[in-house]
Coordinates of C-alpha atoms in Angstrom, one line a residue:
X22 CA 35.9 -71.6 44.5
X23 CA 35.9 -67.9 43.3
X24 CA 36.6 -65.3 45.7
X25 CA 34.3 -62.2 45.9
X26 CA 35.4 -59.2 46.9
X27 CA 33.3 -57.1 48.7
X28 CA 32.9 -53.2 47.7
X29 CA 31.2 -50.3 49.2
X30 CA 30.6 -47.9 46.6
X31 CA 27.7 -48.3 44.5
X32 CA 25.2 -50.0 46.8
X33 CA 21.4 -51.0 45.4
X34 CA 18.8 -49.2 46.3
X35 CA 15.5 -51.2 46.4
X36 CA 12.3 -49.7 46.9
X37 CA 14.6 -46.6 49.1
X38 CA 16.2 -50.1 50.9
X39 CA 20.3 -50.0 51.4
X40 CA 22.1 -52.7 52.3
X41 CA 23.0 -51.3 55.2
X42 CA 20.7 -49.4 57.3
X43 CA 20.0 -49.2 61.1
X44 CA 16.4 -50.2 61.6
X45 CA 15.5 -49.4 65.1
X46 CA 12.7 -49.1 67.7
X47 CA 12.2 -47.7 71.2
X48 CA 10.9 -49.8 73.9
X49 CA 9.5 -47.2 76.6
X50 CA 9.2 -48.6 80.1
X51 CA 8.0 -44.8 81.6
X52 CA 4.8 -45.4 79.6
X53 CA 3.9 -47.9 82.6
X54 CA 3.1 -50.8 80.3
X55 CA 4.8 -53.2 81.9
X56 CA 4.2 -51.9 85.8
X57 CA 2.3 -54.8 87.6
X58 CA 2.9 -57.7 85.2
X59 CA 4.0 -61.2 86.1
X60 CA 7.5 -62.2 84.5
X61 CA 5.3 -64.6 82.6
X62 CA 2.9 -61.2 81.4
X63 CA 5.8 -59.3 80.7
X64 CA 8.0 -61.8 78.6
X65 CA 4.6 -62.5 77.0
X66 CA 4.3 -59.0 76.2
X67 CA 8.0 -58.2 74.9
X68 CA 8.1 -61.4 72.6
X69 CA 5.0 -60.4 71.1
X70 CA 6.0 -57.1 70.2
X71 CA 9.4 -58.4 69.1
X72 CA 8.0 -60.9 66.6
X73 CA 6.0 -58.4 65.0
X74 CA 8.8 -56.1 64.6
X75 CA 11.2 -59.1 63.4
X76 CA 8.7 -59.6 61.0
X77 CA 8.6 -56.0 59.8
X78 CA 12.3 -55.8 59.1
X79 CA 13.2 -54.3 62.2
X80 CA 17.2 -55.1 63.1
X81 CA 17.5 -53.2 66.8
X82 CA 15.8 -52.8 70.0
X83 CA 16.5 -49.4 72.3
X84 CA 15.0 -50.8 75.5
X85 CA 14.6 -48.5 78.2
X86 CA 16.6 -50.2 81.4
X87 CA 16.8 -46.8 83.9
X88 CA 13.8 -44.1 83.8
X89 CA 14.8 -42.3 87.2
X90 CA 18.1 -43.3 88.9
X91 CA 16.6 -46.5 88.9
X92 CA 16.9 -50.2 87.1
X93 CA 15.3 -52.4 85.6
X94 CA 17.9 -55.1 85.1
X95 CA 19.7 -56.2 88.4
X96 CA 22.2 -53.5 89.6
X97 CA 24.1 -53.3 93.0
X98 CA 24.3 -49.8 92.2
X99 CA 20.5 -48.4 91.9
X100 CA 17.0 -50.1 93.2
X101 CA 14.6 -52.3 91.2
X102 CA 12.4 -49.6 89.2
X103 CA 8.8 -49.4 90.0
X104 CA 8.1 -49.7 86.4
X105 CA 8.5 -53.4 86.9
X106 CA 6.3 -53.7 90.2
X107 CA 4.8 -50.7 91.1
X108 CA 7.3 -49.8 94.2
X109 CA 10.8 -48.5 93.3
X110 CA 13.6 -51.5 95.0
X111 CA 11.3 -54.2 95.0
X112 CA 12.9 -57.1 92.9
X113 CA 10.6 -58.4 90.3
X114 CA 12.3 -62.0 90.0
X115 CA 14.1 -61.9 87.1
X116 CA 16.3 -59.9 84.6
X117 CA 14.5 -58.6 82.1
X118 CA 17.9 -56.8 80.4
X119 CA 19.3 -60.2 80.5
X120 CA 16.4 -62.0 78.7
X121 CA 15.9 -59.2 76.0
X122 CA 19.6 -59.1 74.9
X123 CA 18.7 -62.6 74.6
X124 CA 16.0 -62.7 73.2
X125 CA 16.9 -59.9 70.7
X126 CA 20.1 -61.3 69.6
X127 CA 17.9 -64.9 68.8
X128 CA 15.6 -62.4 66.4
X129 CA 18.9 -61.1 64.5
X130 CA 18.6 -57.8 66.5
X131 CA 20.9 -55.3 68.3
X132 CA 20.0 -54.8 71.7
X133 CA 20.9 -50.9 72.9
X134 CA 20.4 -50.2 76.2
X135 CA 18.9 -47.0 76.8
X136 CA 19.4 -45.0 80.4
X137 CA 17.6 -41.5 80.7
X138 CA 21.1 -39.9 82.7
X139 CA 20.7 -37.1 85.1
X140 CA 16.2 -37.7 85.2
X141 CA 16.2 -38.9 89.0
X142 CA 12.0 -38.8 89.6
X143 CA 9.5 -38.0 87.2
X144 CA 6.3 -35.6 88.2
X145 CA 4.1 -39.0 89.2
X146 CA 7.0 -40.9 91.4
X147 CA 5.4 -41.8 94.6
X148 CA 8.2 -43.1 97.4
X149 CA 11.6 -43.3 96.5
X150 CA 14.1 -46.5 97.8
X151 CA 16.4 -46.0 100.6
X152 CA 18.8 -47.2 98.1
X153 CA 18.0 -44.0 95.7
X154 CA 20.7 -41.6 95.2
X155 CA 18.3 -38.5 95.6
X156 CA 18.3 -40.1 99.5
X157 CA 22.0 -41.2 99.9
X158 CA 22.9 -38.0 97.8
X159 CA 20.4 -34.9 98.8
X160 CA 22.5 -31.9 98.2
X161 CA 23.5 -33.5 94.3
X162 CA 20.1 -32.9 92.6
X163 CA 17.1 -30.2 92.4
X164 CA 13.8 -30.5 91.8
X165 CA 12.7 -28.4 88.7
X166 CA 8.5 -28.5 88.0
X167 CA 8.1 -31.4 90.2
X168 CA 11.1 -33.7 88.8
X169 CA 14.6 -34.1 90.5
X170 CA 17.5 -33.5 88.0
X171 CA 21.1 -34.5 88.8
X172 CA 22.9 -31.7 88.6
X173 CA 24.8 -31.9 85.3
X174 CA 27.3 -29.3 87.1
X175 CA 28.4 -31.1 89.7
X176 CA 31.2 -33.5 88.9
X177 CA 30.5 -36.7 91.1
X178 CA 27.2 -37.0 89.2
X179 CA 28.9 -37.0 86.0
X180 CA 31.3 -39.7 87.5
X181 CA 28.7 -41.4 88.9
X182 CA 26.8 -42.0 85.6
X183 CA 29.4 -43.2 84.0
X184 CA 30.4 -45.7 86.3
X185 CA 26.2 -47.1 86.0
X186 CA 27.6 -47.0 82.2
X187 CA 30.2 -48.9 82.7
X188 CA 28.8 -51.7 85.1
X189 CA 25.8 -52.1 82.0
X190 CA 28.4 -52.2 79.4
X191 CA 30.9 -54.6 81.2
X192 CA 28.2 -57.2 82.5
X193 CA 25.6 -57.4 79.3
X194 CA 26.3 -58.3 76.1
X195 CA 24.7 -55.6 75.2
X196 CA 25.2 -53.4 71.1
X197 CA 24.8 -50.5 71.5
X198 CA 24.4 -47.8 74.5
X199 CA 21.6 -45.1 74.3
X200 CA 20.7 -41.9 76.3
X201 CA 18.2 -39.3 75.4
X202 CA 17.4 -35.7 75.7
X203 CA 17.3 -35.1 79.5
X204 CA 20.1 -33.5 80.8
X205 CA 18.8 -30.2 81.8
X206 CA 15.4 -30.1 82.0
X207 CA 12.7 -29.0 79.3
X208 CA 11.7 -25.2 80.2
X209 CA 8.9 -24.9 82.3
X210 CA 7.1 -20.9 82.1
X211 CA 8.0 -19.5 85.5
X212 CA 10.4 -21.9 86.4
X213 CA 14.2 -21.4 87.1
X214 CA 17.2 -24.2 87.6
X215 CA 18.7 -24.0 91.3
X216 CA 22.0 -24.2 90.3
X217 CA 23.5 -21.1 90.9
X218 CA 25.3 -22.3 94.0
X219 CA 26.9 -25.3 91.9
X220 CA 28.3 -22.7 89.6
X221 CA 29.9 -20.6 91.8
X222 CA 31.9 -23.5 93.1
X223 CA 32.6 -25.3 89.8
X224 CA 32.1 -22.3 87.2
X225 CA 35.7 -23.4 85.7
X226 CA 36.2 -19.5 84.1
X227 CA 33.2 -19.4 82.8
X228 CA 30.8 -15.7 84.1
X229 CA 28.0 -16.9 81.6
X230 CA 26.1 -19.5 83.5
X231 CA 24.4 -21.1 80.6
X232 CA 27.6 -21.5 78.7
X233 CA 28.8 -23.1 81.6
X234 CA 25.6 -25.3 81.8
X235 CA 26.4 -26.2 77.9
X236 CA 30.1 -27.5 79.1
X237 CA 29.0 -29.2 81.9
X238 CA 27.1 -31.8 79.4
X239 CA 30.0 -31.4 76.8
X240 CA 32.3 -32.9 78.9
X241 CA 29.9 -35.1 80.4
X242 CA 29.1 -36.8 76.7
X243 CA 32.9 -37.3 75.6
X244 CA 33.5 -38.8 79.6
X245 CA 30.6 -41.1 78.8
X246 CA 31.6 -42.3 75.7
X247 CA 35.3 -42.8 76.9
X248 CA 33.5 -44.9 79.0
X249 CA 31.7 -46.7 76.8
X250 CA 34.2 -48.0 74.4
X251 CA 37.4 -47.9 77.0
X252 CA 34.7 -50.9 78.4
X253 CA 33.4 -52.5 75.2
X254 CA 34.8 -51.0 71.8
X255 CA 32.8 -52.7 70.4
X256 CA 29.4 -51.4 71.8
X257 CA 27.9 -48.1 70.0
X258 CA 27.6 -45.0 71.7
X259 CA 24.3 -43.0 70.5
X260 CA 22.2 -40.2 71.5
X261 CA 18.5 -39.0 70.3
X262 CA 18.3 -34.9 71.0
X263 CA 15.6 -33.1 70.5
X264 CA 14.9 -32.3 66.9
X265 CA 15.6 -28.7 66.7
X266 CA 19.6 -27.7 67.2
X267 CA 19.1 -23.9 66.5
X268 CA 16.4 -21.8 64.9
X269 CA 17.5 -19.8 62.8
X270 CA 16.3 -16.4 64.1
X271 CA 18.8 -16.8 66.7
X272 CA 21.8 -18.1 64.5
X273 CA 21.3 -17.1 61.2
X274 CA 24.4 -19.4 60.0
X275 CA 23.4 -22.3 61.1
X276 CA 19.9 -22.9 62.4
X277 CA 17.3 -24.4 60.7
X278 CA 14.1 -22.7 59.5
X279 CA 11.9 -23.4 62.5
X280 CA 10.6 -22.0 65.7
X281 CA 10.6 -24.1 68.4
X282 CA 12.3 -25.1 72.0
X283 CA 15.9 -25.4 70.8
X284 CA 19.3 -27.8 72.1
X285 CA 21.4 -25.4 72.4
X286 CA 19.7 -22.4 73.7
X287 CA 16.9 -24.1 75.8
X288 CA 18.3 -28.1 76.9
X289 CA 22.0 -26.7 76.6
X290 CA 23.1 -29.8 74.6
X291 CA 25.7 -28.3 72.2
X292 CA 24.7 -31.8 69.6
X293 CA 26.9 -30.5 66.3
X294 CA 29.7 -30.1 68.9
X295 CA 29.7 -33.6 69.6
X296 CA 28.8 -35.2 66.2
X297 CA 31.8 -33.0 64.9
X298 CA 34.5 -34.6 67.8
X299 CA 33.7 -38.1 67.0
X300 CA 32.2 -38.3 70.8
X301 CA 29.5 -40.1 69.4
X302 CA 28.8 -42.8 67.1
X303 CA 25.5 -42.3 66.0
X304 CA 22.9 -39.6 66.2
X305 CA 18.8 -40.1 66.5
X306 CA 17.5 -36.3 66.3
X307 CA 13.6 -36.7 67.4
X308 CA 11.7 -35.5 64.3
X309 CA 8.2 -36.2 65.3
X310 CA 6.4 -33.5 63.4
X311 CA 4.6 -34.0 59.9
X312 CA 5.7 -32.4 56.8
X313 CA 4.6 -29.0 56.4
X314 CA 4.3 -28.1 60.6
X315 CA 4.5 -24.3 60.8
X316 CA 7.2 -24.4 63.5
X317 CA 9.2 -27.4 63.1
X318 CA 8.6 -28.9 59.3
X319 CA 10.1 -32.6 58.9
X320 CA 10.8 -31.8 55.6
X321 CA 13.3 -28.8 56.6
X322 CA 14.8 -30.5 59.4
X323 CA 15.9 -33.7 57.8
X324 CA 17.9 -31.7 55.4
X325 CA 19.2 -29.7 57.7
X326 CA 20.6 -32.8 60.0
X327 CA 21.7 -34.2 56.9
X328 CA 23.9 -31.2 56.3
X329 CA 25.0 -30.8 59.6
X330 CA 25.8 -34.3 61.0
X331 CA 28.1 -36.2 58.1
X332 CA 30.8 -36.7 60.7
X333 CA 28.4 -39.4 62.7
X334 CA 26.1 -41.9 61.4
X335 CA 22.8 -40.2 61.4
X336 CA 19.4 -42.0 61.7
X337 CA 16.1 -40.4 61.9
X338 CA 13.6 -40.7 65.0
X339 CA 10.2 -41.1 63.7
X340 CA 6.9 -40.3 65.5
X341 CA 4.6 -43.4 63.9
X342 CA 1.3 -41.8 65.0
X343 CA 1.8 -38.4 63.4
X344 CA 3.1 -40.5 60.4
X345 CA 0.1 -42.3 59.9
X346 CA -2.3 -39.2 60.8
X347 CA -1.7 -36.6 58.6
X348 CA -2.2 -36.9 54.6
X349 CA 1.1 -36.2 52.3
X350 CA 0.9 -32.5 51.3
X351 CA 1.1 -33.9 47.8
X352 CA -1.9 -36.5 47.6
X353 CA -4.3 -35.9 50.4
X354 CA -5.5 -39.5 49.6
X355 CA -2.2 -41.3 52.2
X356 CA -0.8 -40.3 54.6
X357 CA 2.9 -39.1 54.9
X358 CA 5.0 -42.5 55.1
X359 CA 5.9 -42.8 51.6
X360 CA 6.5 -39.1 51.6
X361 CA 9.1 -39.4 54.6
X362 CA 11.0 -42.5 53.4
X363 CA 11.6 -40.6 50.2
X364 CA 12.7 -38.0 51.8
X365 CA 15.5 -40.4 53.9
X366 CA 16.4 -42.2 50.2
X367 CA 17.2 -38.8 49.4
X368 CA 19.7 -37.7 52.3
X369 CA 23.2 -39.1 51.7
X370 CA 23.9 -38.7 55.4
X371 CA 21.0 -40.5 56.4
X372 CA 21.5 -44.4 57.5
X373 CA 18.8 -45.0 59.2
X374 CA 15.2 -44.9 61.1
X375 CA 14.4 -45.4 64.8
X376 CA 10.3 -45.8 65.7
X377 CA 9.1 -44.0 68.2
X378 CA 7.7 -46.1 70.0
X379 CA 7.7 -50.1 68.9
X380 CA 4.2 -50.9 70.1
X381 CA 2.7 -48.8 67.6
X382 CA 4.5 -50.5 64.7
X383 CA 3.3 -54.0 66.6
X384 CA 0.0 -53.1 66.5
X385 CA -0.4 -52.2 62.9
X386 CA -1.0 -48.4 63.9
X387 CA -2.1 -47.0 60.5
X388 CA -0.9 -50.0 58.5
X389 CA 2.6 -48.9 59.0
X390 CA 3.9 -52.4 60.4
X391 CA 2.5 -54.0 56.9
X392 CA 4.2 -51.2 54.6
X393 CA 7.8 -51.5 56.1
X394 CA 7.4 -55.4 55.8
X395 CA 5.3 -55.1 52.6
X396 CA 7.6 -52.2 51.2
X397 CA 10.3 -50.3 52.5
X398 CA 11.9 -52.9 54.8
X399 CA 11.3 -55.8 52.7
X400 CA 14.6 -57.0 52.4
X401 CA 17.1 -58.1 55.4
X402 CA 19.7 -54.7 56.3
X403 CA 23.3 -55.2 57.6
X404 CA 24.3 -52.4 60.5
X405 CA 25.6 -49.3 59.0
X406 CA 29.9 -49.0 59.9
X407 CA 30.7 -46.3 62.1
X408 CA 34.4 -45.1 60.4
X409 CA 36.2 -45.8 64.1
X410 CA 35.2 -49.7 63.5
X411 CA 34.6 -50.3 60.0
X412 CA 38.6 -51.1 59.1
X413 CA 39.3 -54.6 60.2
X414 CA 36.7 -57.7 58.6
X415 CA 36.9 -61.4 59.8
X416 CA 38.7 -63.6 56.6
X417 CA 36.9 -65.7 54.3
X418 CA 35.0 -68.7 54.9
X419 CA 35.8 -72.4 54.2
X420 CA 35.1 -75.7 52.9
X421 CA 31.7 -74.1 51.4
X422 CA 29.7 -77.0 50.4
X423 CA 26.0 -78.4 50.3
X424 CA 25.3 -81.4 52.1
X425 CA 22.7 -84.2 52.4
X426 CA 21.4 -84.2 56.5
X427 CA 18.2 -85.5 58.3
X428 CA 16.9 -82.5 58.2
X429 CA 17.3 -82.1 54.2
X430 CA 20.1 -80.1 52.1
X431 CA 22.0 -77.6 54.1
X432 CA 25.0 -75.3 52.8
X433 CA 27.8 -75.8 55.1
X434 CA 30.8 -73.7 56.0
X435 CA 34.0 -74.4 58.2
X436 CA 34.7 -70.4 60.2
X437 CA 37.6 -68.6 59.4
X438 CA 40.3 -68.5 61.9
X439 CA 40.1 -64.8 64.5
X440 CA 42.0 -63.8 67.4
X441 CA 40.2 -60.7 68.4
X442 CA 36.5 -59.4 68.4
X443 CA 37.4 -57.6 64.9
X444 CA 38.8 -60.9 62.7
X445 CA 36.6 -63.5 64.5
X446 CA 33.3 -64.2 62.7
X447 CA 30.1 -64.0 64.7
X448 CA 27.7 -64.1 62.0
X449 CA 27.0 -64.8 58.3
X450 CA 25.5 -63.3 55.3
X451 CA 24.0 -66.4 52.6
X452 CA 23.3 -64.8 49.5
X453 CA 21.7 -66.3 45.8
X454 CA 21.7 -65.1 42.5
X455 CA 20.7 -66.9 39.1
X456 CA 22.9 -68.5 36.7
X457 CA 24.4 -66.1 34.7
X458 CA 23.5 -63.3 37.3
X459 CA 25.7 -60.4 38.0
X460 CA 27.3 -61.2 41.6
X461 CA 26.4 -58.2 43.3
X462 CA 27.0 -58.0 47.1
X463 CA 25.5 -54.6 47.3
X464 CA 22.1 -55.8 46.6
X465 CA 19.7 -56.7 49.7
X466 CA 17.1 -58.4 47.8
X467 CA 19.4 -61.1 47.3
X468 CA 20.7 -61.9 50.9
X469 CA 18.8 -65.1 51.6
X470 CA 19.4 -65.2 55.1
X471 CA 21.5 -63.5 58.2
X472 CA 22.5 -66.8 60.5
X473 CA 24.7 -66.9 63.8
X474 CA 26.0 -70.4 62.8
X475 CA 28.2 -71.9 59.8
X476 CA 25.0 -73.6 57.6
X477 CA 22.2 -72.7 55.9
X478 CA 19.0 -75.0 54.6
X479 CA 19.1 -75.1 51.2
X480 CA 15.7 -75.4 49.2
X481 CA 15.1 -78.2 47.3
X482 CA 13.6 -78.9 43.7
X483 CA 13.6 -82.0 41.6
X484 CA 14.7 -79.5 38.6
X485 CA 17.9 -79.0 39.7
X486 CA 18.0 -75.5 39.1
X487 CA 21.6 -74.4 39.3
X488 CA 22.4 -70.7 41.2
X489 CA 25.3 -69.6 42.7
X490 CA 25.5 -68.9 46.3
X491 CA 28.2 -66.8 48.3
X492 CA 28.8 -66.5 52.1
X493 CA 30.5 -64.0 53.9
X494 CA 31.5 -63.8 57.7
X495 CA 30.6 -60.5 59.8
X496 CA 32.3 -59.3 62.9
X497 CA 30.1 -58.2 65.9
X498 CA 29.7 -55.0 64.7
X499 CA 29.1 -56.8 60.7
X500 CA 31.8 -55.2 59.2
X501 CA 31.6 -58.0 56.4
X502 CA 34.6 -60.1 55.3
X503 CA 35.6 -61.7 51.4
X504 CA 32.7 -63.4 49.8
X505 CA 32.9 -67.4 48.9
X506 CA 30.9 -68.8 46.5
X507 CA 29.9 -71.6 45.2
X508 CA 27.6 -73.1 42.2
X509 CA 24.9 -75.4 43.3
X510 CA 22.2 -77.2 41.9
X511 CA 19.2 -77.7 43.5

């Protein structure tokens, strides 16, 4: 057998697709669509949705699993959310974390759990649990236009986030872990944060409160993703600000072109700090405006996060309903999804696309479902490598050889040998090409399939068609080992 060696430069582009791109999608539970449903109603539900998106090329789930100090996954820590049943601590009878990691994972998807962290009650929440920590905690939060907010500046709520972190991370086998943009809350007109207490006890030097405000979430980000990885290594640490870092009006040396609510200034979320420490691995700015919006243009703010975060992998949050609505500035016949995934082919920095929110893409919403599996995510796409992981690659497999089975001919494989989560193969990519084809492992549109075990049916044809195949082994986080291949007939 010849050995293939894979490379990383030089990767195929078809129709915009890399080989290796995050393709995500955001499973909301604060939307209430699953509040009142049966387990039977609700797995129902999610494996609906999660075919479609299989079928549209989609390779990870965020699924929300705590909307307000709450859980929806079983938790000796925080009560049953009412999102499952209507009343906050009332268990629903099952899992559901459990089953969609399992359920994901079946699909060929990553599972990243996604926890809103200091959100403890959102405007509508009726009576909170016993359990709740607003109750068993009441002098650790304030309540800020009708929500409660745990106070970033306190540093038991920091701890105590974490150590909900931790206990997801350590007991589900789980890719990736998620938060979003609430840490302090969105401004409200006429509204100020009740913290100036907290800050006079835990000001650590600082005399300008909001500075302070920005380290208290600094130094709650790199905690959390110590904890993270000092659990799982493994398992991805990534965050999805708001879209906007700076305008530019009040940092002309860095801000973008815009003129909107900003991270910095407004949420006090200090993002280019963290991409540039390597606190986290990947980054999902929110960019749900169209092309052309007169105060926060996609078009402007995809370069400028493509300038600004090349020390993290970057992938863009798109808003599917404004997609589909508004025409392409340049041919007012479409609308702007061809427009935008140019513009991502374009950005070196950017790796990949999260869908805000995965029900629209189930449903077809403007066709966009269709054109990713029709079009842009046509092919199958390998995770993009975070550098902290990306160095060590399970070894070659062996013993690569067709064989005759009840079921028909299958390509079969013996595992390489692994000691550790990095060398030991949890996957494999089967690729084909032609007979006197270049063997290029760079190219998507020839992986044939992604499988968790060591075979692969083959097709078959009375012709006897001879290709070559190759297999390589992926690690859980598919860094991808030496290809094998092997000349077949078929």
């Amino acid at each position: 057998m010849l050995l293939i060696a894979l490379f990383f430069g030089g990767a195929i582009s078809v129709f915009g697709q890399a080989k290796r791109e995050f393709r995500g999608a955001w499973i909301q539970a604060v939307n209430g669509q699953f509040r009142g449903l049966s387990k039977e109603e609700m797995q129902a539900t999610l494996s609906s949705q999660l075919d479609e998106l299989e079928r549209d090329g989609v390779n990870a789930i965020i699924f929300q699993v705590r909307v307000e100090c709450d859980a929806l996954y079983q938790s000796d820590l925080e009560p049953w959310s009412r999102y499952l049943t209507g009343t906050q601590g009332r268990s629903p009878g099952w899992d559901p974390l459990a089953w969609m990691v399992s359920e994901c994972h079946k699909r060929g998807m990553e599972l990243h759990a996604w926890i809103n962290p200091f959100r403890a009650k959102v405007k509508d929440a009726a009576t909170l649990a016993n359990t709740h920590i607003c109750l068993q905690k009441p002098g650790n939060w304030f309540e800020y236009d009708g929500l409660y907010i745990l106070n970033p500046g306190i540093p038991e709520n920091r701890d105590y986030i974490c150590t909900i972190a931790k206990d997801i991370v350590s007991r589900y086998d789980i890719d990736g872990f998620h938060i979003d943009d609430y840490f302090y809350p969105y401004p409200a007109a006429g509204k100020e944060i009740d913290d100036s207490r907290q800050f006079a006890l835990y000001n650590n030097g600082f005399r300008d409160i909001r500075d302070w405000r920005r380290d208290n979430v600094n130094l709650f980000i790199k905690q959390l993703s110590e904890t993270v990885h000092s659990a799982k290594p493994w398992v991805k640490f990534g965050v999805s600000p708001f879209g906007i870092y700076r305008n530019k009006k009040n940092d002309p040396l860095n801000g973008s072109a815009t003129n909107g609510l900003q991270n910095y200034d407004d949420l006090y979320a200090d993002v280019l700090l963290w991409v540039n420490n390597g606190w986290i691995d990947y980054c999902v700015p929110q960019l749900y405006w169209e092309i052309g919006n007169t105060a926060a243009d996609y078009d402007e703010l995809i370069r400028w996060w493509n300038r600004y975060s090349a020390n993290t992998l970057l992938y863009i949050g798109e808003d599917i309903e404004r997609t589909a609505k508004y025409p392409d500035p340049a041919n007012s016949k479409t609308n702007q999804m061809d427009a935008k995934f140019r513009l991502h082919a374009q950005m070196a920095n950017v790796h990949g696309t999260v869908l805000w929110y995965a029900k629209l893409a189930a449903d077809d919403y403007g066709s966009y479902g269709t054109m990713l599996r029709k079009k842009y995510w046509r092919y199958p796409a390998l995770q993009p490598l975070t550098r902290q992981l990306a160095a060590v690659a399970p070894g070659k497999v062996k013993s690569l050889k067709p064989v005759w089975t009840d079921d028909g001919y299958v390509l079969c494989w013996t595992a390489p040998k692994g000691k550790t989560w990095q060398d030991k193969a949890v996957k494999y990519v089967v690729y084909r090409f032609d007979k006197n084809e270049e063997i290029n492992l760079n190219n998507p549109a020839k992986i044939v399939a992604v499988v968790d075990e060591p075979f692969c049916p083959l097709p078959y044809s009375t012709g006897k068609t001879a290709c070559n195949y190759v297999v390589t082994a992926l690690n859980r986080v598919q860094s991808e080992g030496i290809g094998v291949k092997k000349k077949i007939k078929l």
